[in-house]
Amino acid sequence: MSQKTELRRKQIIKAAYQAVADKGYETVTLQDIANYADVSKGVPNYYFQNKEDVLAHLLEEITERIYQKEKTAVVNETSFQDMLQAYIEAVFINPRENKKFFKVYLDFLAQATRNERYREINALFYQNCSSISKMILVRGESEGHFHNRNHDDDGKTIRSMIDGYMIQWLMTGDDKKHETYKESCLKAITNYLTS
Amino acid sequence: MSQKTELRRKQIIKAAYQAVADKGYETVTLQDIANYADVSKGVPNYYFQNKEDVLAHLLEEITERIYQKEKTAVVNETSFQDMLQAYIEAVFINPRENKKFFKVYLDFLAQATRNERYREINALFYQNCSSISKMILVRGESEGHFHNRNHDDDGKTIRSMIDGYMIQWLMTGDDKKHETYKESCLKAITNYLTS
DNA sequence: GAAATTATTCTGACCGGTCAATTAATCTGA
DNA sequence: TCAGATTAATTGACCGGTCAGAATAATTTC
């Protein structure tokens, strides 16, 4: 694939991200995506097989990007508590980005219940998130905060708390509450792990 | 509203529930809903203002019904641990019903990010769920399992775990894993509360 | 037989995907 | 070097299909 093709695809996916955030997964049209990308309607179909193909690449792109961001934040810390806090800070980055990402992500989760391809992309995301949790847990054990924990279960629990708190924050529709939800989430995970 | 009208509306909402579970929030048409209810296409429009009105009543109905079921399960128990277990058993009732409810509920959550009315209905549901958690927490305190907890935060955390675990189970697409996700969820909440 | 209810038909709008036509970019060879 | 040829990228009109809601017709009920 040429460099230009790569750039065009990125441009279209970026436009699709904003378009889906604004209009929703099902409501968004190829025309919308084209408009957001400042190209004509035929372009998305030229660079992707069809609408679903555009959106599947969008899901891949945003989950991968989030994962990289979170991982980088965590590996740059040395202590268990700093790693955990860095993780949560990276997740709850700010109201604007969180709203955009989770609006779109929720749309994809809803679709994934009826779409195997989206489920697979999300499964990879879960796996990646789990690997981040594992790094933190290993560090926590080596620091003696706890022992013999089930890392798979803890990974699921941490993921649950993050998704759950983020969804509940999203449903408040209140940007100002973002900080308190972040703090509550961090406290809840800390309390769960270190008892 | 006459009794017959009430029945018809219930019939349409029930049909809409199955239709949305099968086809998804945006994909479902009034024709689908009419077909599932074995009535003609004009009927839903006669008993409701429009498509969104049908679906809003559907969300109200299913969240209220789930809440009543969960509350009943909890108040019939006497000890903290039995109440908590009864709650989780009522939530993770069985793969078929959970899949149906959470498919539809996820659809509505995704819609709610762009629809105030759905957010309000969901806010009431959260409030109801929180009241169930509170009953369990009060009992746990009176039994001496813990003290001076923040009931609001704990309510949010418990809701997070339930939604989070349920979503993760849903994404596995594996009915057989239902039981283990239920157990993990119960363990995680227990571990969180009683440390 | 009039009003209420249900069934059918109509309408205007919109969407995804196609494709012929146009334009831009790249290559070729003298 | 550069003009002509070839390939790639882009455009937007168009088509088949679908839908929500309105309008209308048929039927039932009282």
Tab-separated table of N, CA and C in Angstrom, chain B residues 65-178:
chain	number	residue	atom	x	y	z
B	65	ARG	N	-38.948	-3.433	35.223
B	65	ARG	CA	-39.187	-4.851	35.502
B	65	ARG	C	-37.956	-5.507	36.130
B	66	ILE	N	-36.782	-5.198	35.566
B	66	ILE	CA	-35.541	-5.745	36.134
B	66	ILE	C	-35.365	-5.278	37.575
B	67	TYR	N	-35.612	-3.997	37.798
B	67	TYR	CA	-35.458	-3.456	39.147
B	67	TYR	C	-36.362	-4.177	40.129
B	68	GLN	N	-37.628	-4.337	39.766
B	68	GLN	CA	-38.580	-5.007	40.659
B	68	GLN	C	-38.121	-6.428	40.975
B	69	LYS	N	-37.660	-7.120	39.951
B	69	LYS	CA	-37.193	-8.494	40.135
B	69	LYS	C	-36.017	-8.542	41.112
B	70	GLU	N	-35.067	-7.641	40.901
B	70	GLU	CA	-33.875	-7.629	41.743
B	70	GLU	C	-34.226	-7.247	43.177
B	71	LYS	N	-35.082	-6.247	43.311
B	71	LYS	CA	-35.468	-5.799	44.647
B	71	LYS	C	-36.161	-6.926	45.408
B	72	THR	N	-37.110	-7.555	44.724
B	72	THR	CA	-37.834	-8.654	45.363
B	72	THR	C	-36.879	-9.738	45.838
B	73	ALA	N	-35.923	-10.077	44.973
B	73	ALA	CA	-34.964	-11.120	45.347
B	73	ALA	C	-34.198	-10.739	46.606
B	74	VAL	N	-33.806	-9.470	46.692
B	74	VAL	CA	-32.972	-9.025	47.809
B	74	VAL	C	-33.770	-8.933	49.110
B	75	VAL	N	-34.972	-8.365	49.038
B	75	VAL	CA	-35.723	-8.166	50.290
B	75	VAL	C	-36.207	-9.481	50.883
B	76	ASN	N	-36.202	-10.544	50.095
B	76	ASN	CA	-36.625	-11.839	50.630
B	76	ASN	C	-35.526	-12.549	51.410
B	77	GLU	N	-34.339	-11.932	51.453
B	77	GLU	CA	-33.235	-12.530	52.206
B	77	GLU	C	-33.007	-11.729	53.486
B	78	THR	N	-32.331	-12.359	54.406
B	78	THR	CA	-32.168	-11.693	55.701
B	78	THR	C	-30.725	-11.325	56.020
B	79	SER	N	-29.778	-12.155	55.602
B	79	SER	CA	-28.381	-11.841	55.937
B	79	SER	C	-27.698	-11.090	54.799
B	80	PHE	N	-26.639	-10.382	55.158
B	80	PHE	CA	-25.876	-9.617	54.186
B	80	PHE	C	-25.431	-10.488	53.014
B	81	GLN	N	-24.819	-11.620	53.344
B	81	GLN	CA	-24.286	-12.456	52.269
B	81	GLN	C	-25.380	-13.046	51.387
B	82	ASP	N	-26.493	-13.420	51.998
B	82	ASP	CA	-27.604	-13.960	51.207
B	82	ASP	C	-28.203	-12.884	50.308
B	83	MET	N	-28.288	-11.677	50.850
B	83	MET	CA	-28.851	-10.577	50.060
B	83	MET	C	-27.970	-10.298	48.840
B	84	LEU	N	-26.667	-10.240	49.104
B	84	LEU	CA	-25.746	-9.954	48.002
B	84	LEU	C	-25.800	-11.064	46.948
B	85	GLN	N	-25.786	-12.294	47.444
B	85	GLN	CA	-25.841	-13.414	46.502
B	85	GLN	C	-27.168	-13.413	45.731
B	86	ALA	N	-28.259	-13.153	46.437
B	86	ALA	CA	-29.568	-13.119	45.770
B	86	ALA	C	-29.593	-12.027	44.699
B	87	TYR	N	-28.962	-10.906	45.012
B	87	TYR	CA	-28.888	-9.799	44.047
B	87	TYR	C	-28.182	-10.260	42.765
B	88	ILE	N	-27.015	-10.840	42.956
B	88	ILE	CA	-26.234	-11.263	41.795
B	88	ILE	C	-26.933	-12.396	41.033
B	89	GLU	N	-27.587	-13.280	41.771
B	89	GLU	CA	-28.336	-14.349	41.101
B	89	GLU	C	-29.479	-13.756	40.277
B	90	ALA	N	-30.100	-12.731	40.827
B	90	ALA	CA	-31.210	-12.096	40.098
B	90	ALA	C	-30.698	-11.345	38.872
B	91	VAL	N	-29.501	-10.772	38.999
B	91	VAL	CA	-28.914	-10.059	37.857
B	91	VAL	C	-28.502	-11.063	36.780
B	92	PHE	N	-27.675	-12.023	37.184
B	92	PHE	CA	-27.225	-13.058	36.238
B	92	PHE	C	-28.254	-14.188	36.232
B	93	ILE	N	-29.408	-13.927	35.678
B	93	ILE	CA	-30.518	-14.874	35.836
B	93	ILE	C	-30.344	-16.104	34.966
B	94	ASN	N	-30.034	-15.920	33.712
B	94	ASN	CA	-29.654	-17.022	32.814
B	94	ASN	C	-29.185	-16.436	31.485
B	95	PRO	N	-28.438	-17.215	30.715
B	95	PRO	CA	-27.834	-16.663	29.494
B	95	PRO	C	-28.868	-16.073	28.521
B	96	ARG	N	-29.968	-16.741	28.353
B	96	ARG	CA	-30.941	-16.278	27.358
B	96	ARG	C	-31.515	-14.904	27.714
B	97	GLU	N	-32.021	-14.807	28.942
B	97	GLU	CA	-32.633	-13.530	29.353
B	97	GLU	C	-31.597	-12.415	29.459
B	98	ASN	N	-30.410	-12.748	29.977
B	98	ASN	CA	-29.362	-11.726	30.092
B	98	ASN	C	-28.934	-11.214	28.737
B	99	LYS	N	-28.819	-12.139	27.809
B	99	LYS	CA	-28.393	-11.716	26.478
B	99	LYS	C	-29.437	-10.775	25.880
B	100	LYS	N	-30.672	-11.177	26.002
B	100	LYS	CA	-31.746	-10.348	25.443
B	100	LYS	C	-31.765	-8.967	26.095
B	101	PHE	N	-31.765	-8.961	27.433
B	101	PHE	CA	-31.847	-7.668	28.113
B	101	PHE	C	-30.635	-6.797	27.822
B	102	PHE	N	-29.434	-7.358	27.941
B	102	PHE	CA	-28.254	-6.500	27.826
B	102	PHE	C	-27.957	-6.074	26.394
B	103	LYS	N	-28.352	-6.904	25.439
B	103	LYS	CA	-28.270	-6.455	24.045
B	103	LYS	C	-29.092	-5.184	23.871
B	104	VAL	N	-30.317	-5.256	24.336
B	104	VAL	CA	-31.220	-4.119	24.187
B	104	VAL	C	-30.750	-2.941	25.050
B	105	TYR	N	-30.331	-3.259	26.267
B	105	TYR	CA	-29.905	-2.194	27.187
B	105	TYR	C	-28.673	-1.470	26.657
B	106	LEU	N	-27.727	-2.219	26.120
B	106	LEU	CA	-26.537	-1.610	25.524
B	106	LEU	C	-26.927	-0.686	24.365
B	107	ASP	N	-27.848	-1.162	23.562
B	107	ASP	CA	-28.353	-0.310	22.477
B	107	ASP	C	-28.869	1.015	23.021
B	108	PHE	N	-29.635	0.933	24.102
B	108	PHE	CA	-30.208	2.152	24.667
B	108	PHE	C	-29.128	3.038	25.291
B	109	LEU	N	-28.152	2.426	25.954
B	109	LEU	CA	-27.053	3.230	26.525
B	109	LEU	C	-26.344	3.998	25.420
B	110	ALA	N	-26.094	3.304	24.319
B	110	ALA	CA	-25.421	3.976	23.201
B	110	ALA	C	-26.281	5.124	22.686
B	111	GLN	N	-27.573	4.898	22.593
B	111	GLN	CA	-28.477	5.962	22.153
B	111	GLN	C	-28.533	7.097	23.174
B	112	ALA	N	-28.467	6.712	24.452
B	112	ALA	CA	-28.654	7.699	25.519
B	112	ALA	C	-27.602	8.799	25.475
B	113	THR	N	-26.423	8.490	24.912
B	113	THR	CA	-25.400	9.530	24.843
B	113	THR	C	-25.855	10.690	23.968
B	114	ARG	N	-26.870	10.456	23.154
B	114	ARG	CA	-27.358	11.518	22.262
B	114	ARG	C	-28.856	11.768	22.448
B	115	ASN	N	-29.426	11.248	23.530
B	115	ASN	CA	-30.880	11.342	23.714
B	115	ASN	C	-31.207	11.557	25.185
B	116	GLU	N	-31.611	12.765	25.497
B	116	GLU	CA	-31.866	13.162	26.885
B	116	GLU	C	-32.931	12.286	27.553
B	117	ARG	N	-33.966	11.970	26.793
B	117	ARG	CA	-35.067	11.203	27.390
B	117	ARG	C	-34.585	9.829	27.877
B	118	TYR	N	-33.776	9.164	27.076
B	118	TYR	CA	-33.235	7.869	27.484
B	118	TYR	C	-32.312	8.017	28.690
B	119	ARG	N	-31.550	9.112	28.704
B	119	ARG	CA	-30.667	9.340	29.852
B	119	ARG	C	-31.471	9.484	31.131
B	120	GLU	N	-32.608	10.148	31.043
B	120	GLU	CA	-33.440	10.337	32.233
B	120	GLU	C	-34.019	9.012	32.724
B	121	ILE	N	-34.510	8.221	31.781
B	121	ILE	CA	-35.054	6.914	32.174
B	121	ILE	C	-33.963	6.076	32.823
B	122	ASN	N	-32.775	6.132	32.243
B	122	ASN	CA	-31.665	5.359	32.797
B	122	ASN	C	-31.231	5.891	34.160
B	123	ALA	N	-31.326	7.202	34.343
B	123	ALA	CA	-30.965	7.789	35.637
B	123	ALA	C	-31.871	7.234	36.727
B	124	LEU	N	-33.149	7.088	36.419
B	124	LEU	CA	-34.074	6.499	37.384
B	124	LEU	C	-33.681	5.058	37.691
B	125	PHE	N	-33.290	4.330	36.661
B	125	PHE	CA	-32.856	2.943	36.843
B	125	PHE	C	-31.632	2.893	37.758
B	126	TYR	N	-30.659	3.753	37.507
B	126	TYR	CA	-29.470	3.815	38.360
B	126	TYR	C	-29.858	4.081	39.811
B	127	GLN	N	-30.788	5.022	39.984
B	127	GLN	CA	-31.239	5.378	41.324
B	127	GLN	C	-31.832	4.153	42.015
B	128	ASN	N	-32.666	3.425	41.280
B	128	ASN	CA	-33.291	2.222	41.835
B	128	ASN	C	-32.244	1.176	42.201
B	129	CYS	N	-31.282	0.984	41.291
B	129	CYS	CA	-30.205	0.027	41.573
B	129	CYS	C	-29.443	0.438	42.815
B	130	SER	N	-29.205	1.740	42.927
B	130	SER	CA	-28.484	2.256	44.069
B	130	SER	C	-29.236	1.964	45.359
B	131	SER	N	-30.558	2.038	45.306
B	131	SER	CA	-31.351	1.782	46.517
B	131	SER	C	-31.243	0.311	46.935
B	132	ILE	N	-31.102	-0.575	45.952
B	132	ILE	CA	-30.902	-1.992	46.285
B	132	ILE	C	-29.554	-2.181	46.968
B	133	SER	N	-28.514	-1.592	46.370
B	133	SER	CA	-27.182	-1.685	46.984
B	133	SER	C	-27.204	-1.173	48.418
B	134	LYS	N	-27.924	-0.072	48.598
B	134	LYS	CA	-27.964	0.545	49.923
B	134	LYS	C	-28.550	-0.404	50.963
B	135	MET	N	-29.644	-1.084	50.587
B	135	MET	CA	-30.241	-2.058	51.509
B	135	MET	C	-29.212	-3.095	51.935
B	136	ILE	N	-28.466	-3.572	50.953
B	136	ILE	CA	-27.475	-4.609	51.253
B	136	ILE	C	-26.362	-4.044	52.135
B	137	LEU	N	-25.943	-2.824	51.830
B	137	LEU	CA	-24.857	-2.210	52.600
B	137	LEU	C	-25.270	-1.946	54.042
B	138	VAL	N	-26.491	-1.471	54.206
B	138	VAL	CA	-26.984	-1.204	55.564
B	138	VAL	C	-26.977	-2.489	56.390
B	139	ARG	N	-27.437	-3.560	55.715
B	139	ARG	CA	-27.454	-4.866	56.396
B	139	ARG	C	-26.024	-5.318	56.742
B	140	GLY	N	-25.121	-5.111	55.794
B	140	GLY	CA	-23.722	-5.488	56.019
B	140	GLY	C	-23.112	-4.736	57.177
B	141	GLU	N	-23.495	-3.486	57.309
B	141	GLU	CA	-22.983	-2.699	58.433
B	141	GLU	C	-23.561	-3.177	59.749
B	142	SER	N	-24.866	-3.463	59.744
B	142	SER	CA	-25.501	-3.900	60.986
B	142	SER	C	-24.965	-5.265	61.422
B	143	GLU	N	-24.456	-6.031	60.454
B	143	GLU	CA	-23.858	-7.323	60.826
B	143	GLU	C	-22.374	-7.174	61.161
B	144	GLY	N	-21.876	-5.979	60.993
B	144	GLY	CA	-20.492	-5.715	61.379
B	144	GLY	C	-19.446	-6.107	60.358
B	145	HIS	N	-19.870	-6.278	59.104
B	145	HIS	CA	-18.880	-6.636	58.073
B	145	HIS	C	-17.993	-5.446	57.692
B	146	PHE	N	-18.513	-4.260	57.891
B	146	PHE	CA	-17.745	-3.043	57.569
B	146	PHE	C	-18.459	-1.849	58.209
B	147	HIS	N	-17.790	-0.707	58.188
B	147	HIS	CA	-18.374	0.489	58.804
B	147	HIS	C	-18.029	1.728	57.995
B	148	ASN	N	-18.863	2.738	58.141
B	148	ASN	CA	-18.582	4.073	57.591
B	148	ASN	C	-18.243	4.069	56.104
B	149	ARG	N	-18.882	3.226	55.377
B	149	ARG	CA	-18.635	3.216	53.927
B	149	ARG	C	-19.442	4.334	53.274
B	150	ASN	N	-18.984	4.750	52.088
B	150	ASN	CA	-19.720	5.740	51.301
B	150	ASN	C	-20.710	4.989	50.403
B	151	HIS	N	-21.976	5.037	50.779
B	151	HIS	CA	-22.963	4.228	50.062
B	151	HIS	C	-23.119	4.623	48.596
B	152	ASP	N	-22.989	5.917	48.332
B	152	ASP	CA	-23.122	6.352	46.934
B	152	ASP	C	-22.001	5.768	46.074
B	153	ASP	N	-20.772	5.892	46.566
B	153	ASP	CA	-19.640	5.347	45.821
B	153	ASP	C	-19.750	3.834	45.677
B	154	ASP	N	-20.121	3.164	46.767
B	154	ASP	CA	-20.245	1.714	46.703
B	154	ASP	C	-21.334	1.305	45.713
B	155	GLY	N	-22.407	2.056	45.701
B	155	GLY	CA	-23.468	1.773	44.734
B	155	GLY	C	-22.953	1.859	43.313
B	156	LYS	N	-22.175	2.911	43.056
B	156	LYS	CA	-21.601	3.073	41.716
B	156	LYS	C	-20.644	1.930	41.394
B	157	THR	N	-19.850	1.568	42.383
B	157	THR	CA	-18.884	0.487	42.140
B	157	THR	C	-19.598	-0.833	41.854
B	158	ILE	N	-20.609	-1.133	42.663
B	158	ILE	CA	-21.345	-2.389	42.450
B	158	ILE	C	-22.002	-2.390	41.067
B	159	ARG	N	-22.619	-1.282	40.726
B	159	ARG	CA	-23.225	-1.166	39.393
B	159	ARG	C	-22.163	-1.343	38.296
B	160	SER	N	-20.991	-0.759	38.522
B	160	SER	CA	-19.906	-0.897	37.547
B	160	SER	C	-19.535	-2.350	37.348
B	161	MET	N	-19.377	-3.065	38.441
B	161	MET	CA	-18.975	-4.470	38.360
B	161	MET	C	-20.029	-5.283	37.620
B	162	ILE	N	-21.285	-5.045	37.971
B	162	ILE	CA	-22.354	-5.811	37.330
B	162	ILE	C	-22.391	-5.527	35.831
B	163	ASP	N	-22.466	-4.248	35.480
B	163	ASP	CA	-22.508	-3.900	34.055
B	163	ASP	C	-21.237	-4.365	33.347
B	164	GLY	N	-20.091	-4.116	33.991
B	164	GLY	CA	-18.817	-4.461	33.371
B	164	GLY	C	-18.676	-5.948	33.126
B	165	TYR	N	-18.961	-6.746	34.147
B	165	TYR	CA	-18.863	-8.197	33.975
B	165	TYR	C	-19.875	-8.695	32.944
B	166	MET	N	-21.070	-8.121	32.996
B	166	MET	CA	-22.106	-8.572	32.056
B	166	MET	C	-21.701	-8.249	30.614
B	167	ILE	N	-21.168	-7.061	30.404
B	167	ILE	CA	-20.730	-6.692	29.050
B	167	ILE	C	-19.608	-7.618	28.593
B	168	GLN	N	-18.656	-7.852	29.492
B	168	GLN	CA	-17.546	-8.732	29.109
B	168	GLN	C	-18.047	-10.138	28.801
B	169	TRP	N	-19.005	-10.615	29.586
B	169	TRP	CA	-19.576	-11.937	29.274
B	169	TRP	C	-20.266	-11.893	27.900
B	170	LEU	N	-21.033	-10.866	27.688
B	170	LEU	CA	-21.764	-10.741	26.420
B	170	LEU	C	-20.797	-10.786	25.232
B	171	MET	N	-19.643	-10.167	25.399
B	171	MET	CA	-18.670	-10.100	24.312
B	171	MET	C	-17.973	-11.434	24.069
B	172	THR	N	-18.008	-12.331	25.061
B	172	THR	CA	-17.431	-13.650	24.789
B	172	THR	C	-18.313	-14.430	23.818
B	173	GLY	N	-19.606	-14.115	23.828
B	173	GLY	CA	-20.529	-14.831	22.958
B	173	GLY	C	-20.692	-16.289	23.358
B	174	ASP	N	-20.330	-16.604	24.612
B	174	ASP	CA	-20.311	-18.004	25.051
B	174	ASP	C	-21.252	-18.198	26.240
B	175	ASP	N	-22.374	-18.860	25.997
B	175	ASP	CA	-23.356	-19.080	27.062
B	175	ASP	C	-22.771	-19.868	28.228
B	176	LYS	N	-21.874	-20.768	27.911
B	176	LYS	CA	-21.323	-21.635	28.971
B	176	LYS	C	-20.526	-20.843	30.006
B	177	LYS	N	-19.987	-19.707	29.592
B	177	LYS	CA	-19.173	-18.927	30.535
B	177	LYS	C	-20.028	-18.088	31.501
B	178	HIS	N	-21.330	-18.104	31.309
B	178	HIS	CA	-22.226	-17.273	32.118
B	178	HIS	C	-22.031	-17.514	33.611
